[in-house]
């Protein structure tokens, strides 16, 4: 459904905890050698274990629904 926020569960590298991130507030995602760096509004950086390709595929799938 278009117009709804895009939430995805990811795993933080810093503490190995799963959390949900709202991709409506994400400004940039960058691939790392291990995992992905997610930049949120206010220059908040979060490194997650999920691969860049996995995150992009999930975002693309959600956008085409």
Coordinates of C-alpha atoms in Angstrom, one line a residue:
X1 CA 0.0 0.0 0.0
X2 CA 1.5 3.2 -1.1
X3 CA 1.7 6.1 1.4
X4 CA 2.4 3.8 4.4
X5 CA 5.8 4.1 6.2
X6 CA 8.3 1.4 5.2
X7 CA 9.6 -0.4 8.3
X8 CA 12.2 -3.1 8.2
X9 CA 13.7 -5.2 11.0
X10 CA 17.5 -5.0 11.0
X11 CA 20.3 -6.1 13.4
X12 CA 22.6 -3.5 14.9
X13 CA 26.3 -4.4 14.7
X14 CA 27.1 -2.5 17.9
X15 CA 25.0 -4.7 20.2
X16 CA 23.6 -7.5 18.0
X17 CA 20.1 -6.4 18.8
X18 CA 17.2 -6.4 16.3
X19 CA 15.2 -3.2 15.9
X20 CA 12.8 -1.8 13.4
X21 CA 13.9 1.2 11.3
X22 CA 11.5 3.5 9.4
X23 CA 13.0 4.0 6.0
X24 CA 10.9 7.1 5.4
X25 CA 13.6 8.9 7.7
X26 CA 16.6 7.3 6.0
X27 CA 18.7 9.7 4.0
X28 CA 21.4 7.3 2.6
X29 CA 22.4 3.6 2.7
X30 CA 25.9 2.6 1.9
X31 CA 27.4 -0.9 1.4
X32 CA 30.2 -1.9 3.8
X33 CA 32.5 -4.9 3.5
X34 CA 30.3 -6.5 6.2
X35 CA 26.8 -5.2 6.4
X36 CA 25.4 -1.7 5.6
X37 CA 25.7 1.8 7.0
X38 CA 22.3 3.5 7.3
X39 CA 22.2 7.3 7.6
X40 CA 19.1 8.8 9.2
X41 CA 17.9 12.3 9.5
X42 CA 20.2 14.4 11.7
X43 CA 23.3 12.5 10.5
X44 CA 22.6 9.6 12.8
X45 CA 24.6 6.6 11.6
X46 CA 23.7 3.0 12.3
X47 CA 25.7 0.0 11.1
X48 CA 23.6 -3.1 10.5
X49 CA 24.5 -6.7 9.7
X50 CA 22.1 -7.1 6.8
X51 CA 23.7 -6.7 3.4
X52 CA 23.2 -3.7 1.1
X53 CA 21.7 -6.0 -1.6
X54 CA 19.2 -7.5 0.9
X55 CA 18.0 -4.1 2.1
X56 CA 17.7 -2.7 -1.5
X57 CA 15.8 -5.8 -2.6
X58 CA 13.3 -5.4 0.3
X59 CA 12.9 -1.7 -0.3
X60 CA 12.3 -2.4 -4.0
X61 CA 9.8 -5.1 -3.3
X62 CA 7.9 -2.9 -0.9
X63 CA 7.8 0.0 -3.4
X64 CA 6.4 -2.1 -6.2
X65 CA 3.4 -3.4 -4.1

